[in-house]
Each structure stands twice: as C-alpha cells, then as structure tokens.
Coordinates of N, CA and C in Angstrom, one line a residue:
M76 N -71.2 36.9 1.4 CA -70.9 36.7 2.7 C -70.4 35.8 3.1
E77 N -69.5 35.5 4.2 CA -68.4 34.6 4.4 C -69.4 33.5 5.5
I78 N -69.4 32.0 4.6 CA -70.3 31.2 6.0 C -69.1 30.5 6.4
N79 N -69.6 30.5 7.5 CA -68.9 29.7 8.7 C -69.2 28.4 8.9
E80 N -69.0 27.5 8.2 CA -69.6 26.3 8.6 C -69.3 25.5 9.7
N81 N -68.3 25.6 11.3 CA -68.4 25.5 11.7 C -69.5 26.3 12.6
L82 N -69.7 27.7 12.6 CA -70.7 28.2 13.3 C -72.1 27.3 13.1
Q83 N -72.3 27.0 12.3 CA -73.3 26.4 11.9 C -74.1 25.3 12.6
A84 N -72.7 24.5 12.2 CA -72.8 23.2 12.5 C -73.3 23.2 14.4
E85 N -72.8 24.3 15.2 CA -73.0 24.1 15.8 C -74.1 24.9 16.7
R86 N -74.7 26.1 15.6 CA -76.1 26.9 15.7 C -77.4 24.7 15.4
N87 N -76.6 24.2 14.7 CA -77.4 23.1 15.2 C -77.7 22.1 15.7
L88 N -76.5 21.6 16.6 CA -76.4 20.8 17.9 C -76.8 22.0 19.3
K89 N -76.7 23.5 19.0 CA -77.4 24.1 19.8 C -79.3 24.3 19.8
G90 N -79.0 23.9 18.4 CA -81.2 24.2 18.2 C -81.4 22.6 18.8
S91 N -81.3 21.7 18.9 CA -81.2 20.1 18.7 C -81.6 20.2 20.2
E92 N -80.4 21.3 21.3 CA -80.5 20.6 22.5 C -81.7 21.7 23.0
F93 N -81.5 23.1 22.2 CA -83.0 23.9 23.1 C -84.5 23.5 22.5
E94 N -84.4 22.3 21.5 CA -85.4 21.8 21.1 C -85.8 20.9 22.3
K95 N -84.5 19.9 22.7 CA -85.1 19.2 23.7 C -85.3 19.4 24.8
S96 N -85.1 20.8 25.6 CA -85.3 21.2 26.6 C -86.3 22.3 26.2
G97 N -87.1 21.9 25.5 CA -88.5 22.9 24.6 C -88.8 23.9 24.7
N98 N -87.3 24.7 24.4 CA -87.4 25.9 23.9 C -87.0 25.7 22.7
L99 N -88.6 26.5 21.9 CA -88.7 26.2 20.5 C -88.2 27.9 19.9
D100 N -88.5 28.5 20.8 CA -87.8 29.8 20.7 C -86.2 29.8 20.2
K101 N -86.0 29.5 20.5 CA -84.4 29.7 21.2 C -84.1 28.4 20.0
A102 N -84.6 27.2 19.7 CA -84.1 26.4 19.0 C -85.0 27.3 16.9
I103 N -85.6 27.5 17.3 CA -86.2 28.3 15.7 C -84.7 29.4 15.5
E104 N -84.8 29.6 16.3 CA -84.0 31.6 15.8 C -82.7 30.4 15.4
L105 N -81.9 29.9 16.3 CA -80.6 29.4 15.2 C -80.6 28.6 13.8
Y106 N -82.1 27.8 14.3 CA -82.2 27.4 12.7 C -82.4 27.5 11.7
E107 N -83.1 28.9 12.4 CA -83.4 30.2 10.9 C -82.0 30.8 10.5
E108 N -81.4 31.1 10.9 CA -80.3 31.9 11.3 C -79.4 30.6 10.0
N109 N -79.3 29.7 10.0 CA -79.1 28.7 8.9 C -79.7 28.7 7.7
V110 N -80.4 28.7 7.8 CA -81.4 28.4 6.8 C -81.1 30.1 5.5
T111 N -81.1 31.1 6.4 CA -80.8 32.5 5.8 C -79.9 32.7 4.8
E112 N -78.9 31.6 5.4 CA -77.6 31.2 5.6 C -77.3 30.9 4.1
G113 N -78.2 29.9 4.1 CA -78.3 29.1 3.0 C -77.7 27.5 3.6
F114 N -77.7 26.8 5.1 CA -77.4 26.0 5.0 C -77.2 25.0 3.8
K115 N -76.6 23.9 3.8 CA -75.7 23.1 3.3 C -76.1 21.2 3.1
G116 N -77.1 21.2 4.5 CA -77.6 20.1 5.1 C -79.1 20.0 5.2
N117 N -79.7 18.7 5.8 CA -81.0 18.9 5.7 C -81.3 19.5 7.8
H118 N -80.4 19.0 8.1 CA -81.0 19.7 9.8 C -82.0 20.6 9.9
P119 N -81.5 21.2 9.6 CA -82.3 22.4 10.6 C -83.9 22.9 9.2
Y120 N -83.5 22.5 8.2 CA -84.9 23.2 7.0 C -85.8 21.5 7.8
D121 N -85.5 20.3 8.3 CA -85.9 19.5 8.5 C -86.7 19.9 9.9
R122 N -86.1 20.0 10.9 CA -86.4 21.0 12.0 C -87.5 21.7 12.1
L123 N -86.6 22.8 11.2 CA -88.3 24.2 11.2 C -89.3 23.7 10.5
A124 N -89.1 22.7 9.8 CA -90.1 22.2 9.1 C -91.3 21.9 10.0
T125 N -90.7 20.7 10.6 CA -91.4 19.5 11.5 C -92.1 20.7 12.7
I126 N -91.4 21.5 13.2 CA -91.6 22.2 14.4 C -92.8 23.7 13.7
Y127 N -93.0 24.0 12.5 CA -93.7 24.5 12.5 C -95.2 24.1 11.6
K128 N -94.8 22.9 11.4 CA -95.9 21.6 11.0 C -96.6 21.5 12.4
N129 N -96.0 21.4 13.6 CA -96.5 20.8 14.5 C -97.2 21.9 14.7
Q130 N -96.5 23.4 15.2 CA -97.4 24.6 15.3 C -98.2 25.1 14.4
L131 N -98.9 24.3 13.2 CA -99.8 24.4 12.3 C -99.5 25.8 11.7
D132 N -98.5 26.4 11.7 CA -97.9 27.1 11.2 C -97.3 27.2 9.2
L133 N -98.7 26.6 8.8 CA -98.1 26.4 7.1 C -97.8 27.2 6.6
D134 N -97.2 28.6 6.6 CA -96.8 29.1 5.6 C -95.0 29.2 6.1
N135 N -95.0 29.0 7.4 CA -93.4 29.0 7.2 C -92.9 28.3 7.0
E136 N -93.9 26.6 7.4 CA -93.3 25.4 6.7 C -92.9 25.4 5.4
I137 N -94.1 26.0 4.5 CA -93.9 25.8 3.0 C -92.7 26.7 3.0
R138 N -92.3 28.1 3.6 CA -91.3 28.7 3.8 C -89.9 28.2 3.1
V139 N -89.9 27.2 4.3 CA -88.7 26.5 4.8 C -88.6 25.7 3.6
L140 N -89.4 24.8 3.4 CA -89.6 23.8 2.9 C -88.7 24.6 0.6
E141 N -89.4 25.3 1.0 CA -89.0 26.1 -0.7 C -87.7 26.6 -0.1
K142 N -87.2 27.2 0.5 CA -85.7 27.1 0.2 C -84.4 25.8 0.4
A143 N -85.1 25.3 1.3 CA -84.5 23.6 1.3 C -84.7 22.7 0.1
I144 N -85.9 23.1 -0.5 CA -85.8 23.3 -2.5 C -84.7 23.5 -3.2
I145 N -84.2 24.7 -3.1 CA -83.1 25.5 -3.4 C -81.9 25.2 -3.5
V146 N -81.5 25.6 -2.2 CA -80.1 24.7 -1.8 C -80.3 23.4 -2.1
Y147 N -81.0 22.0 -2.5 CA -80.8 20.9 -2.9 C -80.3 20.9 -4.0
E148 N -81.0 21.7 -4.4 CA -81.0 21.8 -6.8 C -80.1 22.2 -6.3
E149 N -79.3 23.0 -6.0 CA -78.0 23.6 -5.7 C -76.6 22.5 -5.8
I150 N -76.9 21.4 -4.2 CA -76.4 20.5 -4.3 C -76.0 19.6 -4.8
T151 N -76.9 19.3 -5.8 CA -77.6 17.8 -7.1 C -77.0 18.8 -8.3
I152 N -76.9 20.6 -8.2 CA -76.0 20.6 -9.6 C -74.7 20.3 -9.5
E153 N -74.1 20.9 -8.2 CA -73.3 20.2 -8.2 C -72.4 18.9 -7.9
D154 N -73.1 18.0 -8.1 CA -72.7 16.1 -9.0 C -72.0 15.8 -7.2
R155 N -73.6 16.8 -6.4 CA -74.0 15.9 -4.6 C -74.9 14.7 -4.9
L156 N -74.8 14.0 -5.6 CA -75.8 13.0 -5.8 C -76.3 12.1 -4.0
E157 N -75.6 12.9 -3.4 CA -76.8 12.0 -2.1 C -78.1 13.6 -1.9
G158 N -77.8 14.4 -2.6 CA -78.4 15.7 -2.5 C -79.7 14.7 -3.3
L159 N -80.4 14.2 -3.6 CA -80.7 13.7 -4.5 C -82.1 13.0 -3.8
P160 N -81.9 12.4 -3.2 CA -83.1 12.1 -2.3 C -83.5 12.4 -1.7
K161 N -83.0 13.5 -0.8 CA -83.4 14.2 0.1 C -84.1 16.0 -0.7
L162 N -83.7 16.1 -2.0 CA -84.3 16.7 -3.1 C -85.9 16.6 -3.3
F163 N -86.1 15.2 -3.5 CA -87.4 14.0 -3.7 C -88.1 14.5 -2.4
R164 N -87.2 14.2 -1.1 CA -87.9 14.2 0.0 C -88.4 15.4 0.3
F165 N -88.1 16.7 0.0 CA -88.1 17.9 0.5 C -89.5 18.7 -0.4
K166 N -89.5 18.0 -1.7 CA -90.7 18.6 -2.7 C -91.7 17.7 -1.8
N167 N -91.6 16.3 -1.6 CA -92.9 16.2 -1.2 C -93.9 16.0 0.1
R168 N -92.4 16.8 0.8 CA -92.7 17.0 2.2 C -93.7 18.7 1.8
L169 N -93.1 19.4 1.0 CA -93.5 20.3 0.4 C -95.3 20.5 -0.1
E170 N -95.4 19.3 -1.1 CA -95.9 18.9 -1.4 C -97.9 18.6 -0.6
K171 N -97.4 18.6 0.5 CA -98.1 18.0 1.5 C -98.7 18.9 2.3
A172 N -97.5 20.0 2.5 CA -97.6 21.0 3.2 C -98.7 21.9 2.8
I173 N -98.6 22.4 1.2 CA -99.6 22.9 0.4 C -101.0 22.1 0.5
E174 N -100.6 21.1 0.3 CA -102.3 20.2 0.3 C -102.8 20.6 1.7
T175 N -102.6 20.2 2.6 CA -102.6 20.1 4.0 C -103.0 22.0 3.8
K176 N -103.0 23.0 3.6 CA -103.3 24.3 3.3 C -104.1 24.6 3.3
K177 N -104.4 24.2 1.8 CA -105.5 24.2 0.9 C -106.9 23.5 2.1
Q178 N -106.3 22.4 2.3 CA -107.9 21.4 3.3 C -108.3 22.7 4.1
L179 N -107.5 22.9 4.7 CA -107.3 23.9 5.8 C -108.6 25.4 5.7
A180 N -108.3 25.6 4.6 CA -108.1 26.7 3.5 C -109.8 26.9 3.8
K181 N -110.2 24.9 3.4 CA -111.5 24.9 2.3 C -112.2 24.6 4.2
Q182 N -112.0 24.3 4.8 CA -112.6 24.2 6.2 C -112.8 25.3 7.3
K183 N -111.4 26.1 6.8 CA -112.6 27.5 7.5 C -113.6 27.9 6.8
K184 N -113.6 27.9 5.4 CA -114.6 28.8 4.5 C -115.5 28.0 4.6
A185 N -115.9 26.6 4.8 CA -117.2 25.6 4.8 C -117.9 26.2 6.2
K186 N -117.3 26.5 7.6 CA -117.5 26.5 8.8 C -118.1 28.6 8.4
L187 N -117.1 28.9 7.8 CA -118.1 30.9 7.6 C -119.3 30.7 7.3
K188 N -119.9 29.8 6.2 CA -121.0 30.0 5.6 C -121.8 29.4 6.7

C-alpha cells in the first residue's frame, strides 16, 4: 500500500480542526486512518490516546499506544534518534494506561462484592 504523506498531514490538520469544533467522532476517524497506515509522526497517536483516555476507553487508548510504540521502534531503528524520546514517552503512557485499567478493574470487582 502506497502511503500519501501529504494526505496524512492533511488528515492530522483536519482532525485538529474537528477536535476544536467538538466533533470528536470525525477527528477520531481521521486519526485512526493515519494510525492504520502507520503514520511516522506522533500527532495522531498522541491525540487519539488523549481522546480515548478522556472517554475512559482504555482498550482503545492502549491499542493506539501499542501501535505508536511499534512505529517509533521502527523510526529509532532507521537512525532517527529524535524518535527515541517519543518512544520512551509512549511506553510510559502505555504503562500508566495499563495500570489505570487494572485499578478500574479492581474497583469494579470490589463493588460487585
């Protein structure tokens, strides 16, 4: 599949506009397209992870962060050292999201007792 980087950049810009206007569903749709294509930049991963976190959609937040880590591991292997700090940041965010999911599961289990 051929990747059109200009189209991806345009999706990110439009996604930001949709976010600002409150149309999160459309923003998610555009960012998800870039994630599916393995966009080599942090914007759609950061934005989706934040949106999903705010919606308490931890499964999707974790999925997006895992994809970001895969992409940034590739970027770092390609000798793009600027990817390393972002890779560590995504890994830290993933750890926090997984921990939050565990805590929420514990709380839910405690309420059921």
